[in-house]
Tab-separated table of C-alpha atoms in Angstrom:
chain	number	residue	atom	x	y	z
A	1	MET	CA	-18.482	61.412	-100.190
A	2	GLU	CA	-18.602	63.126	-96.817
A	3	TYR	CA	-15.994	63.448	-94.122
A	4	MET	CA	-17.072	61.224	-91.250
A	5	GLU	CA	-15.009	59.914	-88.359
A	6	SER	CA	-15.506	56.247	-87.564
A	7	THR	CA	-13.881	56.963	-84.201
A	8	PRO	CA	-12.802	60.161	-82.436
A	9	ALA	CA	-9.432	61.473	-83.579
A	10	PRO	CA	-6.510	61.305	-81.132
A	11	GLY	CA	-6.605	65.104	-80.862
A	12	GLU	CA	-10.265	64.949	-79.888
A	13	ASN	CA	-9.534	62.240	-77.319
A	14	ILE	CA	-6.769	64.378	-75.859
A	15	ALA	CA	-9.098	67.351	-75.512
A	16	VAL	CA	-11.815	65.253	-73.856
A	17	LEU	CA	-9.399	63.612	-71.422
A	18	ARG	CA	-7.751	66.953	-70.608
A	19	LYS	CA	-11.068	68.643	-69.856
A	20	ALA	CA	-12.310	65.669	-67.833
A	21	ARG	CA	-9.259	66.100	-65.609
A	22	GLY	CA	-9.756	69.842	-65.306
A	23	LEU	CA	-6.455	70.607	-67.027
A	24	ALA	CA	-5.859	73.807	-68.951
A	25	GLN	CA	-3.929	73.478	-72.184
A	26	ALA	CA	-1.005	75.392	-70.681
A	27	LYS	CA	-0.668	73.033	-67.723
A	28	LEU	CA	-0.937	69.853	-69.792
A	29	ALA	CA	1.501	71.171	-72.387
A	30	ARG	CA	3.994	72.123	-69.674
A	31	THR	CA	3.734	68.734	-67.970
A	32	ALA	CA	4.122	66.887	-71.276
A	33	GLY	CA	7.049	69.057	-72.351
A	34	ILE	CA	5.470	70.520	-75.492
A	35	SER	CA	4.344	74.004	-76.448
A	36	VAL	CA	0.784	75.224	-75.909
A	37	SER	CA	0.622	76.080	-79.603
A	38	TYR	CA	1.560	72.516	-80.573
A	39	LEU	CA	-1.034	71.029	-78.210
A	40	SER	CA	-3.706	73.372	-79.568
A	41	LYS	CA	-2.919	72.351	-83.156
A	42	ILE	CA	-3.064	68.677	-82.215
A	43	GLU	CA	-6.472	69.105	-80.624
A	44	VAL	CA	-7.946	70.904	-83.648
A	45	GLY	CA	-6.244	68.585	-86.138
A	46	THR	CA	-3.733	70.799	-87.951
A	47	ARG	CA	-0.695	68.884	-86.641
A	48	PRO	CA	-0.357	65.091	-86.382
A	49	VAL	CA	0.224	63.676	-82.933
A	50	THR	CA	3.394	61.577	-82.994
A	51	PRO	CA	4.119	58.476	-80.871
A	52	PRO	CA	6.499	60.280	-78.465
A	53	VAL	CA	3.966	63.079	-77.934
A	54	VAL	CA	1.206	60.533	-77.355
A	55	ALA	CA	3.445	58.891	-74.755
A	56	ALA	CA	4.182	62.211	-73.019
A	57	LEU	CA	0.528	63.256	-72.948
A	58	ALA	CA	-0.565	59.817	-71.728
A	59	ARG	CA	1.916	60.016	-68.845
A	60	ALA	CA	0.789	63.535	-67.990
A	61	MET	CA	-2.869	62.481	-67.871
A	62	ARG	CA	-2.162	59.053	-66.319
A	63	VAL	CA	-3.845	57.041	-69.064
A	64	PRO	CA	-2.545	54.292	-71.377
A	65	THR	CA	-1.539	55.396	-74.858
A	66	GLN	CA	-4.423	53.408	-76.314
A	67	ARG	CA	-6.903	55.770	-74.630
A	68	ILE	CA	-5.517	58.526	-76.827
A	69	TYR	CA	-5.346	56.545	-80.049
A	70	GLY	CA	-8.780	55.023	-79.522
A	71	GLN	CA	-9.961	52.060	-81.552
A	72	PRO	CA	-8.795	52.230	-85.177
A	73	PHE	CA	-11.026	51.404	-88.081
A	74	LEU	CA	-10.914	47.622	-88.482
A	75	GLY	CA	-13.411	47.073	-91.239
A	76	PRO	CA	-15.737	44.047	-91.165
A	77	SER	CA	-16.731	42.339	-87.925
A	78	GLU	CA	-14.956	39.259	-89.256
A	79	GLN	CA	-11.706	40.758	-87.977
A	80	ALA	CA	-13.065	41.040	-84.448
A	81	ASP	CA	-14.150	37.400	-84.576
A	82	LEU	CA	-10.710	36.312	-85.772
A	83	LEU	CA	-9.019	38.316	-83.019
A	84	ASN	CA	-11.279	36.683	-80.416
A	85	ASP	CA	-10.341	33.236	-81.741
A	86	LEU	CA	-6.654	34.139	-81.472
A	87	ARG	CA	-7.130	35.509	-77.971
A	88	SER	CA	-8.770	32.257	-76.855
A	89	THR	CA	-5.928	30.155	-78.268
A	90	VAL	CA	-3.260	32.310	-76.648
A	91	ARG	CA	-5.054	32.132	-73.310
A	92	ARG	CA	-5.004	28.304	-73.246
A	93	TYR	CA	-1.409	28.127	-74.443
A	94	THR	CA	-0.527	24.941	-72.528
A	95	LEU	CA	-3.772	23.195	-73.483
A	96	PRO	CA	-3.747	22.894	-77.276
A	97	ARG	CA	-6.766	21.131	-78.757
A	98	GLU	CA	-5.148	20.398	-82.092
A	99	ASP	CA	-3.482	17.141	-83.130
A	100	VAL	CA	0.163	16.891	-84.115
A	101	PRO	CA	0.315	17.243	-87.929
A	102	ALA	CA	2.857	15.786	-90.319
A	103	PRO	CA	6.235	17.590	-89.924
A	104	GLY	CA	6.395	18.633	-93.563
A	105	GLN	CA	2.928	20.154	-93.567
A	106	LEU	CA	3.585	21.972	-90.290
A	107	ALA	CA	6.832	23.452	-91.602
A	108	ALA	CA	5.044	24.631	-94.747
A	109	ASP	CA	2.256	26.256	-92.718
A	110	VAL	CA	4.754	28.041	-90.431
A	111	ALA	CA	6.592	29.362	-93.499
A	112	LYS	CA	3.272	30.550	-94.952
A	113	ALA	CA	2.363	32.399	-91.743
A	114	MET	CA	5.729	34.155	-91.720
A	115	ARG	CA	5.255	35.127	-95.363
A	116	LEU	CA	1.766	36.503	-94.676
A	117	ARG	CA	3.179	38.571	-91.807
A	118	ALA	CA	5.917	39.996	-94.028
A	119	ASP	CA	3.325	40.745	-96.735
A	120	THR	CA	1.054	42.476	-94.143
A	121	ASN	CA	-1.795	40.132	-95.059
A	122	TYR	CA	-3.247	40.270	-91.561
A	123	LEU	CA	-6.711	38.926	-92.349
A	124	GLU	CA	-5.475	35.682	-93.890
A	125	LEU	CA	-2.829	35.398	-91.177
A	126	LEU	CA	-5.445	35.772	-88.430
A	127	GLY	CA	-7.508	33.085	-90.106
A	128	MET	CA	-4.767	30.470	-89.791
A	129	LEU	CA	-3.084	31.494	-86.510
A	130	PRO	CA	-5.382	29.853	-83.920
A	131	THR	CA	-5.090	26.378	-85.462
A	132	LEU	CA	-1.414	26.797	-86.293
A	133	LEU	CA	-0.540	27.960	-82.782
A	134	GLY	CA	-2.301	24.923	-81.366
A	135	GLN	CA	-0.499	22.606	-83.779
A	136	VAL	CA	3.016	23.905	-83.161
A	137	THR	CA	2.429	23.888	-79.408
A	138	ALA	CA	1.031	20.348	-79.453
A	139	THR	CA	4.056	19.252	-81.478
A	140	ALA	CA	6.515	20.879	-79.071
A	141	LEU	CA	4.749	19.472	-75.994
A	142	SER	CA	4.660	15.926	-77.339
A	143	SER	CA	7.271	13.689	-75.801
A	144	ALA	CA	8.572	12.539	-79.174
A	145	SER	CA	8.971	15.956	-80.773
A	146	GLY	CA	9.575	18.431	-77.966
A	147	GLU	CA	13.078	19.366	-79.068
A	148	ALA	CA	14.529	22.820	-79.527
A	149	GLY	CA	13.555	23.031	-83.202
A	150	ALA	CA	9.896	22.412	-82.417
A	151	TRP	CA	9.902	25.132	-79.770
A	152	THR	CA	11.583	27.514	-82.211
A	153	GLN	CA	8.574	27.043	-84.493
A	154	VAL	CA	6.342	28.051	-81.582
A	155	VAL	CA	8.431	31.202	-81.120
A	156	ASP	CA	8.164	32.055	-84.809
A	157	VAL	CA	4.374	31.627	-84.910
A	158	TYR	CA	3.951	33.735	-81.777
A	159	GLY	CA	6.049	36.369	-83.554
A	160	CYS	CA	3.503	36.375	-86.384
A	161	ALA	CA	0.682	36.649	-83.844
A	162	TYR	CA	2.367	39.595	-82.152
A	163	ALA	CA	2.679	41.440	-85.456
A	164	ALA	CA	-1.038	41.048	-86.144
A	165	ALA	CA	-2.120	42.045	-82.633
A	166	HIS	CA	0.218	45.035	-82.571
A	167	ARG	CA	-0.763	46.340	-85.979
A	168	LEU	CA	-4.479	45.964	-85.231
A	169	ALA	CA	-4.008	47.957	-82.005
A	170	GLN	CA	-4.731	45.195	-79.504
A	171	PRO	CA	-2.147	46.028	-76.804
A	172	ASP	CA	-3.510	43.653	-74.173
A	173	LEU	CA	-3.422	40.752	-76.619
A	174	ALA	CA	0.051	41.762	-77.811
A	175	ASP	CA	1.323	41.764	-74.206
A	176	MET	CA	-0.129	38.299	-73.615
A	177	ILE	CA	1.412	36.991	-76.824
A	178	VAL	CA	4.844	38.320	-75.878
A	179	SER	CA	4.726	36.532	-72.535
A	180	ARG	CA	3.840	33.277	-74.344
A	181	GLN	CA	6.612	33.826	-76.859
A	182	ALA	CA	9.141	34.353	-74.070
A	183	TRP	CA	7.905	31.144	-72.427
A	184	ALA	CA	8.436	29.226	-75.665
A	185	ALA	CA	11.853	30.808	-76.243
A	186	ARG	CA	13.045	29.532	-72.866
A	187	GLN	CA	12.350	25.987	-74.041
A	188	THR	CA	14.453	26.272	-77.196
A	189	TRP	CA	18.019	26.610	-75.911
A	190	ASN	CA	18.297	28.755	-79.038
A	191	PRO	CA	19.696	32.270	-78.467
A	192	ASP	CA	18.291	33.393	-81.846
A	193	ALA	CA	14.774	32.606	-80.647
A	194	GLU	CA	15.467	34.512	-77.428
A	195	VAL	CA	16.356	37.567	-79.526
A	196	ALA	CA	13.090	37.313	-81.475
A	197	ALA	CA	11.166	37.271	-78.194
A	198	ALA	CA	13.170	40.184	-76.768
A	199	TRP	CA	12.567	42.209	-79.947
A	200	ASN	CA	8.825	41.943	-79.459
A	201	GLU	CA	9.033	42.470	-75.703
A	202	ALA	CA	10.827	45.757	-76.331
A	203	GLY	CA	8.109	46.503	-78.879
A	204	THR	CA	5.405	46.349	-76.224
A	205	TYR	CA	7.244	49.032	-74.244
A	206	GLN	CA	7.619	51.049	-77.438
A	207	SER	CA	3.863	50.879	-78.051
A	208	ALA	CA	3.203	51.956	-74.471
A	209	GLY	CA	5.570	54.929	-74.785
A	210	GLN	CA	7.933	53.521	-72.143
A	211	TYR	CA	11.015	54.007	-74.248
A	212	ASP	CA	13.592	53.858	-71.451
A	213	ASP	CA	12.284	50.466	-70.314
A	214	GLY	CA	12.293	49.238	-73.904
A	215	LEU	CA	15.936	50.283	-74.225
A	216	ALA	CA	16.732	48.339	-71.058
A	217	ILE	CA	15.187	45.223	-72.642
A	218	VAL	CA	17.303	45.739	-75.771
A	219	GLU	CA	20.516	46.256	-73.833
A	220	ARG	CA	19.902	43.167	-71.700
A	221	ALA	CA	19.141	41.076	-74.782
A	222	VAL	CA	22.331	42.270	-76.505
A	223	ILE	CA	24.461	41.286	-73.510
A	224	GLN	CA	22.789	37.895	-73.150
A	225	TYR	CA	23.111	37.114	-76.845
A	226	GLU	CA	26.762	38.139	-76.996
A	227	ARG	CA	27.473	35.715	-74.159
A	228	ALA	CA	25.475	32.856	-75.659
A	229	SER	CA	26.305	33.155	-79.368
A	230	GLY	CA	29.397	31.920	-81.104
A	231	SER	CA	31.846	33.738	-83.322
A	232	SER	CA	30.985	36.148	-86.103
A	233	SER	CA	28.362	34.818	-88.521
A	234	PRO	CA	25.502	36.155	-90.661
A	235	THR	CA	22.956	34.886	-88.132
A	236	ARG	CA	24.765	36.668	-85.301
A	237	ALA	CA	24.816	39.876	-87.346
A	238	VAL	CA	21.073	39.628	-88.026
A	239	CYS	CA	20.238	39.083	-84.355
A	240	LEU	CA	22.452	41.790	-82.880
A	241	GLY	CA	21.808	44.209	-85.735
A	242	SER	CA	18.053	43.813	-85.342
A	243	LEU	CA	18.266	44.513	-81.620
A	244	HIS	CA	20.204	47.702	-82.321
A	245	LEU	CA	17.589	48.776	-84.887
A	246	ARG	CA	14.934	48.415	-82.208
A	247	GLY	CA	17.230	50.534	-80.045
A	248	VAL	CA	17.340	53.199	-82.779
A	249	VAL	CA	13.550	53.583	-82.665
A	250	LEU	CA	13.343	53.618	-78.880
A	251	ALA	CA	16.235	56.038	-78.414
A	252	SER	CA	15.044	58.436	-81.130
A	253	ARG	CA	11.546	58.538	-79.640
A	254	GLU	CA	13.167	59.174	-76.256
A	255	LYS	CA	14.923	62.130	-77.989
A	256	ASP	CA	18.284	60.699	-76.959
A	257	GLU	CA	20.493	61.662	-79.887
A	258	ARG	CA	23.614	60.055	-78.423
A	259	ALA	CA	21.963	56.669	-77.819
A	260	THR	CA	20.318	56.836	-81.252
A	261	ALA	CA	23.680	57.432	-82.922
A	262	ASP	CA	25.282	54.626	-80.906
A	263	HIS	CA	22.650	52.038	-81.834
A	264	LEU	CA	22.660	53.178	-85.470
A	265	SER	CA	26.454	52.965	-85.671
A	266	LYS	CA	26.440	49.408	-84.311
A	267	ALA	CA	23.637	48.373	-86.641
A	268	ARG	CA	25.607	49.701	-89.621
A	269	LEU	CA	28.643	47.668	-88.596
A	270	TYR	CA	26.619	44.472	-88.471
A	271	ALA	CA	24.942	45.349	-91.781
A	272	GLU	CA	28.241	45.730	-93.642
A	273	GLY	CA	28.382	42.014	-94.346
A	274	ILE	CA	24.697	41.819	-95.331
A	275	PRO	CA	24.210	43.995	-98.434
A	276	HIS	CA	20.848	42.389	-99.238
A	277	ASP	CA	18.354	42.249	-96.411
A	278	VAL	CA	17.479	38.847	-94.990
A	279	LEU	CA	14.499	37.655	-92.937
A	280	ARG	CA	15.067	35.251	-90.045
A	281	HIS	CA	12.709	34.527	-87.156
A	282	ASN	CA	10.567	37.472	-88.389
A	283	LEU	CA	13.563	39.818	-88.086
A	284	THR	CA	14.519	41.798	-91.201
A	285	PHE	CA	18.082	43.053	-91.321
A	286	GLY	CA	20.616	44.393	-93.802
A	287	GLN	CA	21.928	47.628	-95.223
A	288	GLU	CA	18.667	48.713	-96.823
A	289	ASN	CA	16.541	48.242	-93.707
A	290	THR	CA	19.172	50.002	-91.605
A	291	ALA	CA	18.870	53.024	-93.917
A	292	LEU	CA	15.103	53.057	-93.359
A	293	TYR	CA	15.607	53.163	-89.609
A	294	GLU	CA	17.987	56.084	-90.050
A	295	LEU	CA	15.324	57.935	-92.029
A	296	ALA	CA	12.741	57.269	-89.301
A	297	ALA	CA	15.173	58.421	-86.616
A	298	HIS	CA	15.617	61.776	-88.366
A	299	VAL	CA	11.840	62.225	-88.253
A	300	GLU	CA	11.617	61.339	-84.563
A	301	LEU	CA	14.537	63.604	-83.648
A	302	GLY	CA	12.939	66.594	-85.356
A	303	ASN	CA	15.064	66.608	-88.517
A	304	PRO	CA	12.368	66.224	-91.209
A	305	HIS	CA	14.476	67.963	-93.859
A	306	LYS	CA	17.186	65.281	-93.521
A	307	ALA	CA	14.531	62.577	-93.671
A	308	ALA	CA	12.929	64.168	-96.739
A	309	GLU	CA	16.345	64.400	-98.381
A	310	MET	CA	16.908	60.666	-97.791
A	311	ALA	CA	13.416	59.923	-99.075
A	312	GLY	CA	14.044	61.298	-102.566
A	313	PRO	CA	16.456	58.609	-103.823
A	314	LEU	CA	14.522	55.877	-102.002
A	315	LEU	CA	11.324	56.870	-103.772
A	316	GLU	CA	13.067	56.887	-107.148
A	317	ARG	CA	14.726	53.519	-106.556
A	318	PRO	CA	12.897	51.620	-103.785
A	319	PRO	CA	14.855	48.846	-102.039
A	320	THR	CA	14.309	45.582	-103.864
A	321	THR	CA	15.017	43.087	-101.085
A	322	LEU	CA	12.673	44.431	-98.427
A	323	THR	CA	9.364	42.816	-97.538
A	324	PRO	CA	6.092	44.749	-97.942
A	325	ASN	CA	5.819	45.447	-94.201
A	326	ARG	CA	9.174	47.245	-94.248
A	327	LEU	CA	8.437	49.084	-97.505
A	328	GLY	CA	5.061	50.182	-96.181
A	329	ARG	CA	6.638	51.574	-93.043
A	330	MET	CA	9.288	53.360	-95.124
A	331	TYR	CA	6.627	55.180	-97.155
A	332	ILE	CA	4.691	56.078	-93.992
A	333	ASP	CA	7.807	57.660	-92.486
A	334	MET	CA	8.406	59.503	-95.755
A	335	ALA	CA	4.853	60.864	-95.681
A	336	ARG	CA	5.331	62.126	-92.149
A	337	ALA	CA	8.633	63.809	-93.067
A	338	ARG	CA	7.160	65.483	-96.137
A	339	LEU	CA	4.175	66.702	-94.153
A	340	ASP	CA	6.547	68.290	-91.637
A	341	VAL	CA	8.301	70.208	-94.429
A	342	LYS	CA	4.913	71.209	-95.918
A	343	ASP	CA	5.386	69.193	-99.108
A	344	TYR	CA	1.735	68.180	-99.310
A	345	ALA	CA	1.868	66.713	-102.832
A	346	GLY	CA	4.891	64.655	-101.793
A	347	THR	CA	3.057	63.549	-98.661
A	348	GLU	CA	0.165	62.242	-100.740
A	349	GLU	CA	2.592	60.501	-103.100
A	350	ALA	CA	4.282	58.674	-100.225
A	351	LEU	CA	0.929	57.659	-98.733
A	352	ASP	CA	-0.186	56.283	-102.082
A	353	LYS	CA	2.955	54.146	-102.288
A	354	ALA	CA	2.343	52.898	-98.730
A	355	PHE	CA	-1.087	51.651	-99.777
A	356	LEU	CA	0.379	49.995	-102.857
A	357	ALA	CA	3.162	48.267	-100.905
A	358	ALA	CA	1.223	47.259	-97.778
A	359	PRO	CA	-2.502	47.999	-98.092
A	360	GLN	CA	-3.660	46.306	-94.896
A	361	MET	CA	-0.934	47.987	-92.840
A	362	ALA	CA	-1.648	51.415	-94.314
A	363	GLY	CA	-5.357	50.994	-93.743
A	364	VAL	CA	-5.006	50.691	-89.965
A	365	HIS	CA	-1.712	52.469	-89.195
A	366	PRO	CA	-2.339	55.381	-86.775
A	367	MET	CA	0.268	57.596	-88.439
A	368	VAL	CA	-1.399	57.178	-91.828
A	369	ARG	CA	-4.705	58.239	-90.355
A	370	GLU	CA	-3.106	61.224	-88.631
A	371	VAL	CA	-1.346	62.422	-91.786
A	372	ILE	CA	-4.514	62.081	-93.885
A	373	ARG	CA	-6.518	63.836	-91.176
A	374	VAL	CA	-4.144	66.817	-91.213
A	375	LEU	CA	-4.266	66.994	-95.020
A	376	PHE	CA	-8.057	67.147	-94.756
A	377	VAL	CA	-7.959	69.966	-92.237
A	378	LEU	CA	-5.503	71.816	-94.485
A	379	HIS	CA	-8.152	71.812	-97.248
A	380	GLN	CA	-6.630	69.073	-99.349
A	381	ARG	CA	-9.892	67.087	-99.290
A	382	ALA	CA	-10.807	67.863	-102.900
A	383	ARG	CA	-7.956	65.681	-104.163
A	384	PRO	CA	-9.467	62.401	-105.486
A	385	LYS	CA	-6.522	60.165	-104.494
A	386	LEU	CA	-6.549	61.528	-100.957
A	387	MET	CA	-10.297	60.917	-100.718
A	388	GLU	CA	-9.774	57.321	-101.840
A	389	MET	CA	-7.068	56.732	-99.208
A	390	ALA	CA	-9.207	58.371	-96.538
A	391	GLY	CA	-11.991	55.941	-97.383
A	392	ARG	CA	-9.639	52.977	-97.011
A	393	THR	CA	-8.696	54.077	-93.495
A	394	GLY	CA	-12.296	54.641	-92.448
A	395	LEU	CA	-12.001	58.431	-92.284
A	396	THR	CA	-14.692	58.948	-94.926
A	397	THR	CA	-17.771	57.171	-96.192
């Protein structure tokens, strides 16, 4: 098995873009707010490029973040065909071609799509989304069934579509989906659905590295929901707690320790009454998921030792109520933390668990590819398990 890139690494893309703009490493590093040494290591592949650094470098070179990440390995062309089918359906969002199905069958199919999203089964999800989106939209637009509940189903299915587009690095499609989801949410008169749409809208800013704008979306959504929702309830806790968890990610990537602590503190308060995580409108919330966001925040804020310390007990006794997409992300964050503290065996262990928990997510996640790439450069390539994982991400053939 040989080491072969299916696409240029982010570090390579950075070097090409920098040279094309006539920028010396020192000038780009200064503009992006990082050290020259760090930039040099990113370009040669001995340090992983993190989302906040990608955002800073993209701003400095006036390119979208996707230009740096490039196109991830997607496997068979079938995935591209499925994405094109989804794109076509989203484009004609007010012109569904599907008939209105029986209510029971539609509800079962929506529940299945949400389960596939939580299980990170993106291929099967993509296969059913175009038809399902058309069906839920046709149902909501029909004069007999266009009530709030029908529109809430549209919001939930668009949430599944966003997850697939985001994870498969299709930012233009993800942006279009979010606008459609917001349109559907406005028809629901359901503040919970509005939160689900706002969560994903903030996510598009997160993907683009515009963390301050994403925080503004979160703060606006919190205020609007507090005005529209009733008294304390589990559903209210899930909605507001989930918004604050999104705020934790955005604030930590913005390197705003105070805002991170504030959002984390509020999320913990809402999680107190939800010991076992629940999933509603594609939002996962509870004490266990809140702990995972705290771990990720330590990584983003440059405290990998704290994150690695949290990771130990979680690896020994993984949360039992979390869905595969949350468990997969937990192991990815653990791998990044362990890499930062130079625990290479522990890094490989966490990556292996990510593939076991959420194989399709791990196979295309940019941070997984970056961590594996660094392990390769650091002469870990002789390890059989690492070689196997590299093959599953498209880094080797």
